XYZ file of C-alpha atoms in Angstrom:
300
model
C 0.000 0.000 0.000
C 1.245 3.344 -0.895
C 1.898 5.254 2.386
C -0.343 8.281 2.815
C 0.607 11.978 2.149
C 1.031 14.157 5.118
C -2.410 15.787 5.952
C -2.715 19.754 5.616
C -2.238 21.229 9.192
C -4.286 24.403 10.407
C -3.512 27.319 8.120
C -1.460 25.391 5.915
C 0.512 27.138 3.345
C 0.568 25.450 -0.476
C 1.536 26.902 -3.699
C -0.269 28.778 -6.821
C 0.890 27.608 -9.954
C 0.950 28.776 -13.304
C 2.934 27.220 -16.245
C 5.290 29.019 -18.191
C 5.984 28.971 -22.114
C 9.652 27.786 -22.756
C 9.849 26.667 -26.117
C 9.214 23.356 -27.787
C 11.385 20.213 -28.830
C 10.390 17.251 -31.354
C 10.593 14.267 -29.432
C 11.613 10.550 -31.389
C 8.663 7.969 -29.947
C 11.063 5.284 -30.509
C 13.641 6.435 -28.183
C 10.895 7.202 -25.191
C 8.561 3.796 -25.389
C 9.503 0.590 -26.108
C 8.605 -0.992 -29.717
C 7.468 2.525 -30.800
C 8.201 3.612 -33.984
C 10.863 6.500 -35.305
C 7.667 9.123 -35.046
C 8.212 12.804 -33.863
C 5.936 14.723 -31.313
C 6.248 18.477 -31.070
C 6.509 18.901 -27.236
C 6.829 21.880 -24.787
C 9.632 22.032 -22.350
C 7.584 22.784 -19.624
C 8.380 25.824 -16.979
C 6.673 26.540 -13.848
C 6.246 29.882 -11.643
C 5.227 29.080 -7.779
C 3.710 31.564 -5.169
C 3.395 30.398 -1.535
C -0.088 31.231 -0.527
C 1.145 33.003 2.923
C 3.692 35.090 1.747
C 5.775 36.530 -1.145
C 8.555 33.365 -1.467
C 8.436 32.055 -5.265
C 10.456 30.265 -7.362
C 10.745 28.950 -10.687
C 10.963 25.385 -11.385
C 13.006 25.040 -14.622
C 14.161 26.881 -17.086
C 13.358 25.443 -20.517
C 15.419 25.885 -23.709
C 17.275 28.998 -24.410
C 16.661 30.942 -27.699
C 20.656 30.776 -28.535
C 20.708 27.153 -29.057
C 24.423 27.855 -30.683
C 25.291 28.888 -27.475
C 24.854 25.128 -25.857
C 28.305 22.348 -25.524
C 29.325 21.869 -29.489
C 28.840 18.448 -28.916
C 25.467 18.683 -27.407
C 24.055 21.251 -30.131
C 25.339 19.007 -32.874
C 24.122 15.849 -31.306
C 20.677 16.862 -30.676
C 20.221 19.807 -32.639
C 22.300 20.121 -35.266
C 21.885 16.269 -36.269
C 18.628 16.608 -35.844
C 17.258 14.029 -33.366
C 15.295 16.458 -31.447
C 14.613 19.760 -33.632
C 13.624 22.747 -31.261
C 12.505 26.190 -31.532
C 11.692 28.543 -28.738
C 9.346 31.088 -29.619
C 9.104 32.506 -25.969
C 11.578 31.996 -23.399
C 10.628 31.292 -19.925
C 12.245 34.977 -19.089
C 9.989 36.087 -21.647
C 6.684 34.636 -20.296
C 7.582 35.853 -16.928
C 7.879 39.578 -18.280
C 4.053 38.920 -20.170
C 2.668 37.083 -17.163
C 3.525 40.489 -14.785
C 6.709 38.892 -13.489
C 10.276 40.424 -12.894
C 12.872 38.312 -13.431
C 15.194 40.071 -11.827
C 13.093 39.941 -8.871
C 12.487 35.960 -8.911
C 13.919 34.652 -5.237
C 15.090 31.038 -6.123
C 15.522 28.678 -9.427
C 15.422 24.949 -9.250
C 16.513 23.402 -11.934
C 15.485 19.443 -12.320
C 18.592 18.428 -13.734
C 21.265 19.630 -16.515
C 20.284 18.737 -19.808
C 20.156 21.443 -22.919
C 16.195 21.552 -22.643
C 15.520 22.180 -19.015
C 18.590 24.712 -18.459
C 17.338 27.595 -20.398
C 19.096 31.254 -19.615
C 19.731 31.952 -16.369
C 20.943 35.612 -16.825
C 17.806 37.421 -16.615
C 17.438 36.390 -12.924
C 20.214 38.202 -11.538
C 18.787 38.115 -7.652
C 17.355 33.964 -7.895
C 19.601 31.305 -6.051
C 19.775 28.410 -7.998
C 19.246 25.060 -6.669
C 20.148 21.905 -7.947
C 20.199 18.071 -7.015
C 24.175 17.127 -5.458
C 25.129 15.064 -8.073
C 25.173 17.937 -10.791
C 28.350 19.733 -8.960
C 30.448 17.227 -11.120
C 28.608 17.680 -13.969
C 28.937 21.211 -13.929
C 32.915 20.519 -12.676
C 33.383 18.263 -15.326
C 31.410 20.326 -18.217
C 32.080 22.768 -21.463
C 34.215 25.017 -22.194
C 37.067 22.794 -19.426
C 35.820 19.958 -21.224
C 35.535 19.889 -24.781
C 33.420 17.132 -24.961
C 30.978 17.278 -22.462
C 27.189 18.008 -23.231
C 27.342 19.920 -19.807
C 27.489 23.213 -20.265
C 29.629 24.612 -16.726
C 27.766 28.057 -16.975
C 24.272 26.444 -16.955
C 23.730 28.160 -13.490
C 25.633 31.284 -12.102
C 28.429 29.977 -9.639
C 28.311 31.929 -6.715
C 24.128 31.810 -6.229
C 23.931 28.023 -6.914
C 23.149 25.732 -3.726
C 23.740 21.797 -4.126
C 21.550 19.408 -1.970
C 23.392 17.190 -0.531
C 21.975 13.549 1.572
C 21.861 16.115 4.940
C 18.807 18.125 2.679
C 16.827 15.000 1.970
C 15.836 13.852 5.740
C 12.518 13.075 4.704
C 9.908 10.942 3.134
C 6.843 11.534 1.569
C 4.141 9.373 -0.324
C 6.430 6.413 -2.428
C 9.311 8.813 -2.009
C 12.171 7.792 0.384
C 14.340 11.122 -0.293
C 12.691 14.139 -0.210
C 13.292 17.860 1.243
C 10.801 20.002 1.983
C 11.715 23.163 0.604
C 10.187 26.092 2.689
C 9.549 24.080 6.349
C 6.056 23.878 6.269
C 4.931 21.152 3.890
C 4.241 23.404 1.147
C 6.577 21.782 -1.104
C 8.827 19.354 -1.591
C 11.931 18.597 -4.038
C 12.259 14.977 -4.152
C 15.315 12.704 -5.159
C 14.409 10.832 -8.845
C 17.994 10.282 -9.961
C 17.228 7.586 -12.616
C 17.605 9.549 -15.150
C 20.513 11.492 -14.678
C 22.928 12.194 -12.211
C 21.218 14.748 -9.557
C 18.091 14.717 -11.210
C 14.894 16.274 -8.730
C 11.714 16.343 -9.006
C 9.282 18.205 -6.853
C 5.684 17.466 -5.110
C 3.786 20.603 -4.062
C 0.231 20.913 -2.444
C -2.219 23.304 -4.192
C -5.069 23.677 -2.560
C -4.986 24.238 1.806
C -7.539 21.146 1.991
C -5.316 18.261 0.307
C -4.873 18.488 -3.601
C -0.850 18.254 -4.884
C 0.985 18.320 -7.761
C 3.724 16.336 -8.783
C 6.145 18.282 -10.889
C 8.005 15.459 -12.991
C 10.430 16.647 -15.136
C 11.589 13.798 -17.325
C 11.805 11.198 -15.007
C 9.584 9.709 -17.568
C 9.161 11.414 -21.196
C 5.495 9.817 -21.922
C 2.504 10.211 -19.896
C 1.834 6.151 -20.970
C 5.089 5.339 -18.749
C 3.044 6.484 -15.813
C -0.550 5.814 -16.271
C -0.419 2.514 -17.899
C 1.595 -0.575 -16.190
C 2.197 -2.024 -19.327
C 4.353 0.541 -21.205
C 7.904 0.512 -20.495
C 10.873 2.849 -21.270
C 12.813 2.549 -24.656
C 16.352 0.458 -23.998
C 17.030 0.948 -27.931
C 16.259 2.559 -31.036
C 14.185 1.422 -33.765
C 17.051 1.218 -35.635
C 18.138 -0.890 -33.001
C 21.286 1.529 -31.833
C 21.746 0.883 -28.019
C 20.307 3.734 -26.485
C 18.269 4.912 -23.535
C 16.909 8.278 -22.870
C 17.936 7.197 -19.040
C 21.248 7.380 -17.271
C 20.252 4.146 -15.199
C 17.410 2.499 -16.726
C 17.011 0.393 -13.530
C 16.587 3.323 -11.373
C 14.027 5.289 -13.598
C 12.168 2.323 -13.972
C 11.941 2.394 -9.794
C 11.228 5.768 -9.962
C 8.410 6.157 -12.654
C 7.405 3.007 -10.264
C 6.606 5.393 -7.490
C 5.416 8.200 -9.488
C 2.503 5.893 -10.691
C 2.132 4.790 -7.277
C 1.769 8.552 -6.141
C -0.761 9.174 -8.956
C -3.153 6.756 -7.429
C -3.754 8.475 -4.318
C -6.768 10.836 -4.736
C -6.216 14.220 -5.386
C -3.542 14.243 -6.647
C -1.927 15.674 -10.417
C 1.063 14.846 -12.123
C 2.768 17.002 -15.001
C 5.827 15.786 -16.976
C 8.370 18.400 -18.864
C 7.165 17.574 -22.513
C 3.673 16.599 -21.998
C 1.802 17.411 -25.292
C -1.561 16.588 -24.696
C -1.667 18.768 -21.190
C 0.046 21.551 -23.237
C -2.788 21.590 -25.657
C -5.327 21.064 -23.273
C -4.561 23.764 -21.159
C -2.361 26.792 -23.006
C -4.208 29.988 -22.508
C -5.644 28.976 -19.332
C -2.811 27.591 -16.959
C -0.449 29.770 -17.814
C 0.682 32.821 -16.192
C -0.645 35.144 -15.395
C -3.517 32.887 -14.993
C -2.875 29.761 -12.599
C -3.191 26.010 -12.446
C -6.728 24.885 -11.092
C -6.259 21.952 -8.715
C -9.117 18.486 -8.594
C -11.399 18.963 -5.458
């Protein structure tokens, strides 16, 4: 049985949530489900802006794509861009929809980024005041990354040095739900950043209640790059490509399979919502009406 999420104390605090625009990648079927064919979806890289309901904290969770894609690791932009496995454009960047949704960057208190890839990075110079968080394990990614090392598809400047904050095992002395490592970000149960490093090294996700009476969100970044992965038991993560290349769109297919494993275990407990990065269908379903400056409405 999946273990409960905490109840909402008196006064509780949650989060308002609107999405934000952050450009869009084509994403190869065959390389996110098993036995799927080489077909493209056009997906958003999915931002989000978060206001605590009893005060002014907020943060952004994720950053996107940046609109100087040329400006990504040589051997990333080639890879994925310039070879064109996964074709992006970014017709509004997530700094962008802030400034149209009311927001200042330069006035946004904290960043967390979900992990280091070239689509969930985006440009973190407009947010000159935001400390940046990130899961542990990126600190050698970002040690190890572009321009110090030529080949890396890290890029070192992804986040600005002296505002970034690693979490490190002493930050995640919690559970929640399925979850065994998870921090709760402001104290008070309003949100959490939880530990989903399956698919790459310091890879977070985050849980955050919406409503004061019980409803959540689960924030999912990629840990899984299909909606299927999660709502149906049967569909399992690609391991190769239809051309039958080894490849995985997971660090350590083992652990993401664990950890979509919880996610859909989370999903089953009432009231609560679940939102990948590149989820299509929700992106077409709900642009104009979820996004900032409007908010997220969450299940009753």
């Amino acid at each position: 049985m999946t273990p409960a999420l905490p109840p909402p104390s008196l006064n509780q605090p949650y989060m308002h949530v609107s999405a934000l625009e952050a450009g869009f990648l084509d994403l190869p079927k065959d390389l996110v489900i098993r036995g799927e064919p080489r077909i493209y979806h056009k997906c958003p890289s999915l931002s989000f802006y978060l206001k605590h309901s009893a005060s002014d904290r907020h943060f952004i969770f994720d950053l996107g794509l940046r609109r100087d894609l040329k400006s990504l690791p040589p051997r990333a932009y080639q890879h994925y861009i310039g070879d064109g496995l996964m074709p992006c454009e970014v017709p509004q960047s997530v700094a962008e929809s802030c400034e149209k949704g009311g927001v200042d960057p330069a006035e946004v208190q904290m960043v967390v980024i979900s992990h280091l890839h070239f689509d969930h990075i985006g440009d973190h110079s407009p947010f000159t005041k935001a400390t940046f968080i990130l899961g542990g394990d990126g600190k050698a990614s970002l040690a190890d990354g572009y321009p110090g090392n030529q080949d890396s598809f890290t890029l070192t400047a992804s986040t600005p040095a002296d505002r970034t904050r690693f979490l490190t095992d002493a930050d995640f002395t919690t559970s929640i739900g399925p979850f065994p490592r998870a921090h709760d970000l402001f104290g008070d149960g309003a949100a959490y950043i939880i530990d989903t490093p399956g698919h790459c090294p310091g890879h977070v996700t985050l849980l955050a209640r919406t409503s004061a009476d019980g409803a959540w969100l689960y924030f999912g970044a990629d840990v899984a790059h299909d909606t299927r992965l999660i709502t149906d038991g049967q569909t399992q993560i690609a391991l190769a490509a239809a051309s039958g290349a080894p490849y995985c769109m997971h660090r350590i297919p083992e652990q993401a399979t664990v950890d979509i494993g919880r996610v859909r275990e989370l999903v089953k407990i009432p009231r609560v919502e679940f939102l990948i990065a590149h989820d299509w269908q929700w992106y077409g379903e709900n642009r104009g009406k979820a996004f900032l400056p409007d908010r997220f409405v969450p299940k009753s």
